[in-house]
PDB file of C-alpha atoms and ligand atoms in Angstrom:
ATOM      1  CA  UNK A  13      -3.431  10.858  17.654  1.00 40.00           C
ATOM      2  CA  UNK A  14      -0.851  11.709  15.411  1.00 45.00           C
ATOM      3  CA  UNK A  15      -1.266  13.757  12.406  1.00 44.00           C
ATOM      4  CA  UNK A  16       0.317  12.351   9.473  1.00 50.00           C
ATOM      5  CA  UNK A  17       3.188  13.908   7.699  1.00 51.00           C
ATOM      6  CA  UNK A  18       1.888  16.630   5.305  1.00 52.00           C
ATOM      7  CA  UNK A  19       2.227  15.226   1.400  1.00 51.00           C
ATOM      8  CA  UNK A  20       4.040  17.745  -0.357  1.00 60.00           C
ATOM      9  CA  UNK A  21       3.573  16.681  -4.320  1.00 89.00           C
ATOM     10  CA  UNK A  22       6.933  16.855  -5.979  1.00 95.00           C
ATOM     11  CA  UNK A  23       6.780  16.223 -10.059  1.00 97.00           C
ATOM     12  CA  UNK A  24       7.819  12.488 -11.028  1.00 98.00           C
ATOM     13  CA  UNK A  25      11.614  14.278 -11.644  1.00 98.00           C
ATOM     14  CA  UNK A  26      12.344  14.618  -8.620  1.00 97.00           C
ATOM     15  CA  UNK A  27      10.474  11.992  -7.008  1.00 97.00           C
ATOM     16  CA  UNK A  28      12.897   9.832  -9.025  1.00 98.00           C
ATOM     17  CA  UNK A  29      15.638  11.163  -7.789  1.00 98.00           C
ATOM     18  CA  UNK A  30      14.009  10.772  -4.520  1.00 97.00           C
ATOM     19  CA  UNK A  31      13.999   7.075  -5.391  1.00 97.00           C
ATOM     20  CA  UNK A  32      17.507   7.294  -5.979  1.00 97.00           C
ATOM     21  CA  UNK A  33      19.175   8.280  -3.203  1.00 96.00           C
ATOM     22  CA  UNK A  34      16.931   5.662  -1.123  1.00 92.00           C
ATOM     23  CA  UNK A  35      17.845   2.444  -2.150  1.00 95.00           C
ATOM     24  CA  UNK A  36      17.358  -0.725   0.024  1.00 98.00           C
ATOM     25  CA  UNK A  37      17.301  -4.326  -0.038  1.00 98.00           C
ATOM     26  CA  UNK A  38      15.244  -6.857   1.480  1.00 98.00           C
ATOM     27  CA  UNK A  39      18.149  -8.794   2.829  1.00 98.00           C
ATOM     28  CA  UNK A  40      19.688  -5.658   4.750  1.00 97.00           C
ATOM     29  CA  UNK A  41      17.589  -6.773   7.945  1.00 97.00           C
ATOM     30  CA  UNK A  42      18.402  -9.702  10.596  1.00 97.00           C
ATOM     31  CA  UNK A  43      15.366 -11.635  11.212  1.00 98.00           C
ATOM     32  CA  UNK A  44      17.026 -14.212  13.361  1.00 97.00           C
ATOM     33  CA  UNK A  45      15.375 -12.320  16.599  1.00 97.00           C
ATOM     34  CA  UNK A  46      12.389 -12.321  14.943  1.00 97.00           C
ATOM     35  CA  UNK A  47      11.894 -15.576  14.615  1.00 97.00           C
ATOM     36  CA  UNK A  48      13.093 -16.848  18.431  1.00 97.00           C
ATOM     37  CA  UNK A  49       9.511 -14.104  19.071  1.00 97.00           C
ATOM     38  CA  UNK A  50       7.610 -15.573  16.451  1.00 96.00           C
ATOM     39  CA  UNK A  51       8.132 -19.133  18.062  1.00 95.00           C
ATOM     40  CA  UNK A  52       7.623 -17.640  21.583  1.00 95.00           C
ATOM     41  CA  UNK A  53       4.208 -15.464  20.451  1.00 93.00           C
ATOM     42  CA  UNK A  54       1.709 -17.401  22.928  1.00 90.00           C
ATOM     43  CA  UNK A  55      -1.068 -15.573  20.331  1.00 88.00           C
ATOM     44  CA  UNK A  56      -0.087 -14.952  16.676  1.00 90.00           C
ATOM     45  CA  UNK A  57      -3.829 -14.513  15.381  1.00 88.00           C
ATOM     46  CA  UNK A  58      -3.575 -10.612  15.250  1.00 86.00           C
ATOM     47  CA  UNK A  59       0.038 -10.443  13.885  1.00 91.00           C
ATOM     48  CA  UNK A  60      -0.752 -13.435  11.130  1.00 92.00           C
ATOM     49  CA  UNK A  61      -3.827 -11.721   9.811  1.00 89.00           C
ATOM     50  CA  UNK A  62      -1.545  -8.594   9.117  1.00 91.00           C
ATOM     51  CA  UNK A  63       1.290 -10.352   7.988  1.00 94.00           C
ATOM     52  CA  UNK A  64      -1.281 -12.185   5.584  1.00 93.00           C
ATOM     53  CA  UNK A  65      -3.249  -9.586   4.540  1.00 93.00           C
ATOM     54  CA  UNK A  66       0.575  -7.379   3.416  1.00 95.00           C
ATOM     55  CA  UNK A  67       1.462 -10.273   1.600  1.00 95.00           C
ATOM     56  CA  UNK A  68      -1.425 -10.907  -0.612  1.00 96.00           C
ATOM     57  CA  UNK A  69      -2.661  -6.801  -0.937  1.00 96.00           C
ATOM     58  CA  UNK A  70       1.233  -6.834  -2.587  1.00 97.00           C
ATOM     59  CA  UNK A  71       1.012  -9.453  -4.931  1.00 97.00           C
ATOM     60  CA  UNK A  72      -1.627  -7.442  -6.499  1.00 97.00           C
ATOM     61  CA  UNK A  73      -0.294  -4.201  -6.114  1.00 96.00           C
ATOM     62  CA  UNK A  74       3.201  -5.389  -7.892  1.00 97.00           C
ATOM     63  CA  UNK A  75       1.482  -7.500 -11.083  1.00 97.00           C
ATOM     64  CA  UNK A  76      -1.866  -5.175 -11.395  1.00 98.00           C
ATOM     65  CA  UNK A  77       0.330  -1.837 -11.992  1.00 98.00           C
ATOM     66  CA  UNK A  78       2.408  -2.376 -15.365  1.00 98.00           C
ATOM     67  CA  UNK A  79      -0.263  -1.310 -17.187  1.00 98.00           C
ATOM     68  CA  UNK A  80       0.103   2.882 -15.440  1.00 98.00           C
ATOM     69  CA  UNK A  81       3.941   2.629 -16.589  1.00 98.00           C
ATOM     70  CA  UNK A  82       2.348   1.911 -20.370  1.00 97.00           C
ATOM     71  CA  UNK A  83      -0.003   4.734 -19.791  1.00 98.00           C
ATOM     72  CA  UNK A  84       2.958   7.496 -18.761  1.00 98.00           C
ATOM     73  CA  UNK A  85       2.254  11.179 -20.263  1.00 97.00           C
ATOM     74  CA  UNK A  86       6.205  12.085 -20.463  1.00 98.00           C
ATOM     75  CA  UNK A  87       9.632  10.363 -20.086  1.00 98.00           C
ATOM     76  CA  UNK A  88       9.695  11.522 -16.577  1.00 98.00           C
ATOM     77  CA  UNK A  89       6.858  10.492 -15.782  1.00 98.00           C
ATOM     78  CA  UNK A  90       7.581   6.560 -17.263  1.00 98.00           C
ATOM     79  CA  UNK A  91      10.899   6.752 -15.188  1.00 98.00           C
ATOM     80  CA  UNK A  92       9.229   7.405 -12.140  1.00 98.00           C
ATOM     81  CA  UNK A  93       6.670   4.664 -12.881  1.00 98.00           C
ATOM     82  CA  UNK A  94       9.139   2.016 -13.435  1.00 98.00           C
ATOM     83  CA  UNK A  95      10.357   2.949  -9.821  1.00 98.00           C
ATOM     84  CA  UNK A  96       7.633   2.119  -8.369  1.00 98.00           C
ATOM     85  CA  UNK A  97       7.244  -1.105 -10.357  1.00 98.00           C
ATOM     86  CA  UNK A  98      10.432  -2.215  -8.959  1.00 98.00           C
ATOM     87  CA  UNK A  99       9.417  -1.186  -5.342  1.00 98.00           C
ATOM     88  CA  UNK A 100       6.284  -2.799  -5.239  1.00 97.00           C
ATOM     89  CA  UNK A 101       8.300  -6.365  -6.640  1.00 97.00           C
ATOM     90  CA  UNK A 102      10.410  -4.996  -3.640  1.00 98.00           C
ATOM     91  CA  UNK A 103       7.703  -5.253  -0.942  1.00 97.00           C
ATOM     92  CA  UNK A 104       6.612  -8.793  -1.928  1.00 97.00           C
ATOM     93  CA  UNK A 105       9.994  -9.663  -1.896  1.00 97.00           C
ATOM     94  CA  UNK A 106      10.904  -8.975   1.655  1.00 97.00           C
ATOM     95  CA  UNK A 107       7.045  -9.872   2.646  1.00 96.00           C
ATOM     96  CA  UNK A 108       7.765 -13.639   0.952  1.00 97.00           C
ATOM     97  CA  UNK A 109      11.315 -13.958   2.926  1.00 97.00           C
ATOM     98  CA  UNK A 110       9.780 -12.946   6.400  1.00 97.00           C
ATOM     99  CA  UNK A 111       7.326 -16.152   5.542  1.00 96.00           C
ATOM    100  CA  UNK A 112      10.612 -17.731   4.656  1.00 97.00           C
ATOM    101  CA  UNK A 113      12.664 -17.017   7.575  1.00 97.00           C
ATOM    102  CA  UNK A 114      10.158 -16.403  10.605  1.00 97.00           C
ATOM    103  CA  UNK A 115       6.816 -17.431  10.059  1.00 95.00           C
ATOM    104  CA  UNK A 116       6.517 -20.639   7.892  1.00 93.00           C
ATOM    105  CA  UNK A 117       9.271 -22.565   5.688  1.00 92.00           C
ATOM    106  CA  UNK A 118      10.601 -21.366   2.950  1.00 95.00           C
ATOM    107  CA  UNK A 119       8.712 -21.442  -0.617  1.00 96.00           C
ATOM    108  CA  UNK A 120       7.829 -20.304  -3.422  1.00 97.00           C
ATOM    109  CA  UNK A 121       5.856 -16.898  -3.321  1.00 97.00           C
ATOM    110  CA  UNK A 122       2.558 -17.867  -4.240  1.00 97.00           C
ATOM    111  CA  UNK A 123       2.473 -20.785  -1.671  1.00 96.00           C
ATOM    112  CA  UNK A 124       2.450 -18.174   1.052  1.00 95.00           C
ATOM    113  CA  UNK A 125       0.124 -15.615  -0.442  1.00 96.00           C
ATOM    114  CA  UNK A 126      -2.007 -19.217  -0.971  1.00 96.00           C
ATOM    115  CA  UNK A 127      -1.671 -20.092   2.575  1.00 94.00           C
ATOM    116  CA  UNK A 128      -2.152 -16.485   3.648  1.00 94.00           C
ATOM    117  CA  UNK A 129      -5.182 -16.177   1.191  1.00 94.00           C
ATOM    118  CA  UNK A 130      -7.172 -18.187   3.180  1.00 93.00           C
ATOM    119  CA  UNK A 131      -7.718 -15.587   5.722  1.00 90.00           C
ATOM    120  CA  UNK A 132      -8.941 -12.385   3.678  1.00 89.00           C
ATOM    121  CA  UNK A 133     -11.924 -11.124   3.853  1.00 90.00           C
ATOM    122  CA  UNK A 134     -14.763 -10.846   1.123  1.00 93.00           C
ATOM    123  CA  UNK A 135     -14.668  -6.903   1.039  1.00 93.00           C
ATOM    124  CA  UNK A 136     -10.596  -7.352   0.667  1.00 93.00           C
ATOM    125  CA  UNK A 137     -11.670  -9.771  -2.171  1.00 94.00           C
ATOM    126  CA  UNK A 138     -14.040  -7.104  -3.657  1.00 96.00           C
ATOM    127  CA  UNK A 139     -11.358  -4.571  -3.557  1.00 96.00           C
ATOM    128  CA  UNK A 140      -8.049  -6.178  -4.776  1.00 96.00           C
ATOM    129  CA  UNK A 141      -9.627  -8.870  -6.645  1.00 96.00           C
ATOM    130  CA  UNK A 142     -12.860  -7.130  -8.935  1.00 97.00           C
ATOM    131  CA  UNK A 143     -12.048  -3.578  -8.137  1.00 97.00           C
ATOM    132  CA  UNK A 144      -8.376  -3.077  -8.530  1.00 98.00           C
ATOM    133  CA  UNK A 145      -7.845  -5.383 -11.746  1.00 98.00           C
ATOM    134  CA  UNK A 146     -11.088  -4.251 -13.654  1.00 98.00           C
ATOM    135  CA  UNK A 147      -9.754  -0.982 -13.494  1.00 98.00           C
ATOM    136  CA  UNK A 148      -6.095  -2.533 -14.377  1.00 98.00           C
ATOM    137  CA  UNK A 149      -7.578  -4.146 -17.439  1.00 98.00           C
ATOM    138  CA  UNK A 150      -9.553  -0.963 -18.591  1.00 98.00           C
ATOM    139  CA  UNK A 151      -6.321   0.855 -18.540  1.00 98.00           C
ATOM    140  CA  UNK A 152      -4.350  -1.910 -20.714  1.00 98.00           C
ATOM    141  CA  UNK A 153      -6.888  -1.857 -22.839  1.00 98.00           C
ATOM    142  CA  UNK A 154      -6.567   2.062 -23.550  1.00 98.00           C
ATOM    143  CA  UNK A 155      -3.244   3.730 -22.221  1.00 98.00           C
ATOM    144  CA  UNK A 156      -4.619   6.730 -24.102  1.00 97.00           C
ATOM    145  CA  UNK A 157      -7.561   7.007 -21.902  1.00 98.00           C
ATOM    146  CA  UNK A 158      -7.486   9.723 -19.038  1.00 98.00           C
ATOM    147  CA  UNK A 159     -10.627   8.506 -17.243  1.00 98.00           C
ATOM    148  CA  UNK A 160      -9.049   5.071 -16.642  1.00 98.00           C
ATOM    149  CA  UNK A 161      -5.770   6.530 -15.762  1.00 98.00           C
ATOM    150  CA  UNK A 162      -7.281   8.822 -13.440  1.00 98.00           C
ATOM    151  CA  UNK A 163      -9.649   6.269 -11.904  1.00 98.00           C
ATOM    152  CA  UNK A 164      -6.931   3.309 -11.581  1.00 98.00           C
ATOM    153  CA  UNK A 165      -4.803   5.889  -9.735  1.00 98.00           C
ATOM    154  CA  UNK A 166      -7.866   7.054  -7.871  1.00 98.00           C
ATOM    155  CA  UNK A 167      -7.928   3.408  -6.567  1.00 98.00           C
ATOM    156  CA  UNK A 168      -4.439   2.498  -6.348  1.00 98.00           C
ATOM    157  CA  UNK A 169      -2.675   5.501  -4.715  1.00 98.00           C
ATOM    158  CA  UNK A 170      -5.534   6.904  -2.809  1.00 97.00           C
ATOM    159  CA  UNK A 171      -7.286   4.069  -1.793  1.00 97.00           C
ATOM    160  CA  UNK A 172      -5.035   1.205  -1.750  1.00 97.00           C
ATOM    161  CA  UNK A 173      -1.942   2.753  -0.736  1.00 97.00           C
ATOM    162  CA  UNK A 174      -2.710   5.752   0.510  1.00 96.00           C
ATOM    163  CA  UNK A 175      -5.951   4.602   2.686  1.00 95.00           C
ATOM    164  CA  UNK A 176      -5.678   1.157   3.742  1.00 94.00           C
ATOM    165  CA  UNK A 177      -1.484   0.916   3.352  1.00 95.00           C
ATOM    166  CA  UNK A 178      -0.921   3.961   5.427  1.00 96.00           C
ATOM    167  CA  UNK A 179      -3.185   3.077   8.327  1.00 94.00           C
ATOM    168  CA  UNK A 180      -2.062  -0.627   8.825  1.00 93.00           C
ATOM    169  CA  UNK A 181       0.778   0.536   8.845  1.00 95.00           C
ATOM    170  CA  UNK A 182       0.364   3.060  11.542  1.00 95.00           C
ATOM    171  CA  UNK A 183      -1.291   0.856  13.464  1.00 92.00           C
ATOM    172  CA  UNK A 184       0.486  -1.944  13.562  1.00 92.00           C
ATOM    173  CA  UNK A 185       3.789  -0.873  14.015  1.00 95.00           C
ATOM    174  CA  UNK A 186       2.223   0.876  16.708  1.00 94.00           C
ATOM    175  CA  UNK A 187       1.375  -1.880  18.534  1.00 92.00           C
ATOM    176  CA  UNK A 188       4.660  -3.948  17.602  1.00 94.00           C
ATOM    177  CA  UNK A 189       6.673  -1.298  19.155  1.00 95.00           C
ATOM    178  CA  UNK A 190       4.491  -0.736  22.024  1.00 94.00           C
ATOM    179  CA  UNK A 191       4.967  -4.117  22.853  1.00 92.00           C
ATOM    180  CA  UNK A 192       9.193  -4.562  21.075  1.00 95.00           C
ATOM    181  CA  UNK A 193       7.894  -7.381  18.870  1.00 95.00           C
ATOM    182  CA  UNK A 194       9.428  -8.314  15.595  1.00 97.00           C
ATOM    183  CA  UNK A 195      12.248  -5.087  15.047  1.00 98.00           C
ATOM    184  CA  UNK A 196      13.749  -6.830  12.367  1.00 98.00           C
ATOM    185  CA  UNK A 197      10.399  -6.477  10.489  1.00 98.00           C
ATOM    186  CA  UNK A 198       8.906  -3.465  12.006  1.00 98.00           C
ATOM    187  CA  UNK A 199      12.562  -1.992  10.297  1.00 98.00           C
ATOM    188  CA  UNK A 200      12.044  -3.551   6.854  1.00 98.00           C
ATOM    189  CA  UNK A 201       8.276  -2.195   6.891  1.00 98.00           C
ATOM    190  CA  UNK A 202       9.530   0.997   7.577  1.00 98.00           C
ATOM    191  CA  UNK A 203      11.708   1.287   4.601  1.00 98.00           C
ATOM    192  CA  UNK A 204       8.197   0.027   2.961  1.00 98.00           C
ATOM    193  CA  UNK A 205       6.304   3.056   4.518  1.00 98.00           C
ATOM    194  CA  UNK A 206       8.894   5.792   2.966  1.00 97.00           C
ATOM    195  CA  UNK A 207       8.584   3.926  -0.126  1.00 98.00           C
ATOM    196  CA  UNK A 208       4.813   4.277  -0.217  1.00 97.00           C
ATOM    197  CA  UNK A 209       4.828   7.932   0.564  1.00 96.00           C
ATOM    198  CA  UNK A 210       6.651   8.306  -2.193  1.00 97.00           C
ATOM    199  CA  UNK A 211       4.247   6.320  -4.484  1.00 98.00           C
ATOM    200  CA  UNK A 212       1.180   8.558  -2.829  1.00 97.00           C
ATOM    201  CA  UNK A 213       3.014  11.533  -3.410  1.00 96.00           C
ATOM    202  CA  UNK A 214       3.106  11.070  -6.991  1.00 97.00           C
ATOM    203  CA  UNK A 215      -0.703   9.551  -6.988  1.00 98.00           C
ATOM    204  CA  UNK A 216      -1.898  13.352  -5.598  1.00 97.00           C
ATOM    205  CA  UNK A 217       0.401  14.905  -7.842  1.00 97.00           C
ATOM    206  CA  UNK A 218      -0.894  13.221 -10.675  1.00 98.00           C
ATOM    207  CA  UNK A 219      -4.762  13.363  -9.965  1.00 98.00           C
ATOM    208  CA  UNK A 220      -3.952  17.154  -9.590  1.00 96.00           C
ATOM    209  CA  UNK A 221      -2.763  17.575 -12.726  1.00 96.00           C
ATOM    210  CA  UNK A 222      -5.045  15.752 -14.851  1.00 97.00           C
ATOM    211  CA  UNK A 223      -7.799  17.911 -12.569  1.00 97.00           C
ATOM    212  CA  UNK A 224      -6.205  21.525 -13.500  1.00 95.00           C
ATOM    213  CA  UNK A 225      -6.125  20.200 -17.403  1.00 96.00           C
ATOM    214  CA  UNK A 226     -10.256  18.792 -17.313  1.00 97.00           C
ATOM    215  CA  UNK A 227     -12.051  19.904 -14.358  1.00 97.00           C
ATOM    216  CA  UNK A 228     -14.393  16.942 -14.967  1.00 97.00           C
ATOM    217  CA  UNK A 229     -12.280  14.650 -13.912  1.00 98.00           C
ATOM    218  CA  UNK A 230     -13.020  15.199 -10.609  1.00 97.00           C
ATOM    219  CA  UNK A 231     -16.611  13.623 -11.376  1.00 97.00           C
ATOM    220  CA  UNK A 232     -14.336  10.201 -12.041  1.00 98.00           C
ATOM    221  CA  UNK A 233     -12.171  10.181  -9.353  1.00 98.00           C
ATOM    222  CA  UNK A 234     -15.509  11.020  -6.791  1.00 97.00           C
ATOM    223  CA  UNK A 235     -17.571   7.826  -8.557  1.00 97.00           C
ATOM    224  CA  UNK A 236     -14.554   5.868  -7.841  1.00 97.00           C
ATOM    225  CA  UNK A 237     -14.191   6.787  -4.367  1.00 97.00           C
ATOM    226  CA  UNK A 238     -17.617   6.528  -3.675  1.00 96.00           C
ATOM    227  CA  UNK A 239     -17.795   2.916  -5.316  1.00 96.00           C
ATOM    228  CA  UNK A 240     -14.919   1.626  -3.076  1.00 96.00           C
ATOM    229  CA  UNK A 241     -15.693   3.232   0.311  1.00 92.00           C
ATOM    230  CA  UNK A 242     -18.086   0.392   1.818  1.00 92.00           C
ATOM    231  CA  UNK A 243     -15.751  -2.513   1.159  1.00 94.00           C
ATOM    232  CA  UNK A 244     -12.687  -0.020   2.621  1.00 92.00           C
ATOM    233  CA  UNK A 245     -14.788   0.476   5.741  1.00 88.00           C
ATOM    234  CA  UNK A 246     -15.615  -3.064   6.243  1.00 89.00           C
ATOM    235  CA  UNK A 247     -11.652  -4.436   5.556  1.00 86.00           C
ATOM    236  CA  UNK A 248     -10.175  -1.705   7.931  1.00 81.00           C
ATOM    237  CA  UNK A 249     -12.800  -4.047  10.317  1.00 76.00           C
ATOM    238  CA  UNK A 250     -10.229  -6.562  12.474  1.00 66.00           C
ATOM    239  CA  UNK A 251     -11.259 -10.099  11.319  1.00 62.00           C
ATOM    240  CA  UNK A 252     -13.796 -11.901  13.992  1.00 60.00           C
ATOM    241  CA  UNK A 253     -11.845 -14.093  15.994  1.00 55.00           C
ATOM    242  CA  UNK A 254      -8.428 -11.715  16.309  1.00 57.00           C
ATOM    243  CA  UNK A 255      -8.554  -9.629  19.905  1.00 56.00           C
ATOM    244  CA  UNK A 256      -8.031  -6.190  17.878  1.00 59.00           C
ATOM    245  CA  UNK A 257      -7.936  -4.747  21.736  1.00 62.00           C
ATOM    246  CA  UNK A 258      -5.252  -5.772  21.990  1.00 60.00           C
ATOM    247  CA  UNK A 259      -4.081  -3.156  19.158  1.00 68.00           C
ATOM    248  CA  UNK A 260      -4.970  -0.268  21.526  1.00 71.00           C
ATOM    249  CA  UNK A 261      -7.021   1.041  19.234  1.00 78.00           C
ATOM    250  CA  UNK A 262     -10.649   1.649  18.088  1.00 80.00           C
ATOM    251  CA  UNK A 263     -12.942   0.758  14.808  1.00 79.00           C
ATOM    252  CA  UNK A 264     -13.409   3.784  15.076  1.00 83.00           C
ATOM    253  CA  UNK A 265      -9.976   5.363  15.621  1.00 87.00           C
ATOM    254  CA  UNK A 266      -8.742   3.215  12.650  1.00 86.00           C
ATOM    255  CA  UNK A 267     -11.304   4.908   9.992  1.00 86.00           C
ATOM    256  CA  UNK A 268     -10.876   7.934  11.429  1.00 90.00           C
ATOM    257  CA  UNK A 269      -7.586   8.123  11.143  1.00 92.00           C
ATOM    258  CA  UNK A 270      -8.061   6.449   7.226  1.00 91.00           C
ATOM    259  CA  UNK A 271     -10.751   8.803   6.091  1.00 91.00           C
ATOM    260  CA  UNK A 272      -9.044  12.145   7.613  1.00 93.00           C
ATOM    261  CA  UNK A 273      -5.661  11.340   5.680  1.00 93.00           C
ATOM    262  CA  UNK A 274      -8.266  10.986   2.025  1.00 94.00           C
ATOM    263  CA  UNK A 275     -10.083  13.828   2.924  1.00 94.00           C
ATOM    264  CA  UNK A 276      -6.757  15.784   2.758  1.00 94.00           C
ATOM    265  CA  UNK A 277      -5.210  14.503   0.035  1.00 95.00           C
ATOM    266  CA  UNK A 278      -8.516  15.262  -1.457  1.00 96.00           C
ATOM    267  CA  UNK A 279      -8.337  18.663  -0.863  1.00 95.00           C
ATOM    268  CA  UNK A 280      -4.870  19.039  -2.390  1.00 94.00           C
ATOM    269  CA  UNK A 281      -6.294  17.326  -5.432  1.00 95.00           C
ATOM    270  CA  UNK A 282      -9.483  19.495  -5.830  1.00 93.00           C
ATOM    271  CA  UNK A 283     -12.164  17.272  -4.911  1.00 94.00           C
ATOM    272  CA  UNK A 284     -14.675  17.430  -2.126  1.00 85.00           C
ATOM    273  CA  UNK A 285     -16.297  14.076  -1.424  1.00 76.00           C
TER     274      UNK A 285
HETATM  275 FE1  FE2 B 302       4.052  -1.239  -1.926  1.00 93.13          FE
HETATM  276 FE1  FE2 B 303       3.409   1.691  -3.279  1.00 93.13          FE
END
C-alpha cells in the first residue's frame, strides 16, 4: 500500500498563500470522453455509488461550514477559512457539473443530491445529517466556545475530510486509473484532493495549537472520535449489491488505510486513541 504523503503543518497564512497559487475551475476539464465511456459502461453500480456519496457529502460539507469561518482566532485564520468555504462550494459545483454532463440531465444541485441520497447508508446519514449538523449548530450558537470548535474540527477535518475523504479518493482513483475510466473526472477529483490536503493541514495545525494551549482539549478530540468511529467503520463498507471486489481492495485494506492516516495525524496533534 502506498504511504500517504506526509502532512506538513503550515500556519493559516502559508496555507492561504498556497490557495492563491493553486486556483482552478470546475470547467477546466473536458468531460466528453467521460460521457461516451459512461454510456458504454456495463455495470455502473459501484461508480454511481461513489459519485453519489461524493455529491451528497460535498453538499453537507459546503453548507455546514460557515460557523467555523465565524469562529476564527486571527485575521490570518479568518482569511484561510474563507478560502476553504469557497473550495467546498467549488467541489460541489464540480460534482454537479459531472452529473449534468455525464451521469444525468442538467438540473439543480438539489435535484442531483436528492437522487443520490436514495442510495446512502444509515451510517452515512448519522455522520453527515446528525453529528456534523449538531456540531455546526453548537459552534454557530457560541463561536467563542473553544470546546465546540475543537469538536467541530475533529469531525470535519479529521474524520470527514481526513478519514472518509482521503480513503474514498485513494481507492476510487486507484480503481478508475487502473481501468482507464473517466479521465476527466479523475483530473477534477485530483484537484479537489489537493485542496483537501490543504484543509486537513489546517485542521491538524489548529488542533495541535489548541491542545498545546489547553491540554484538556485532548479529551474532547478523543471523545468526539470514539463517538464517530463505529459509523465511520460502517460507512467504509461498500454497499450491498455493489461488487466491491472490482475495487481490488478488501474492506480490511480500506479500514487500515483510513485508520492509519488518522492515527498518524493524531500523533502530530498529541492525542493517543
Ligand atoms: Fe471538499
Ligand atoms: Fe475540504
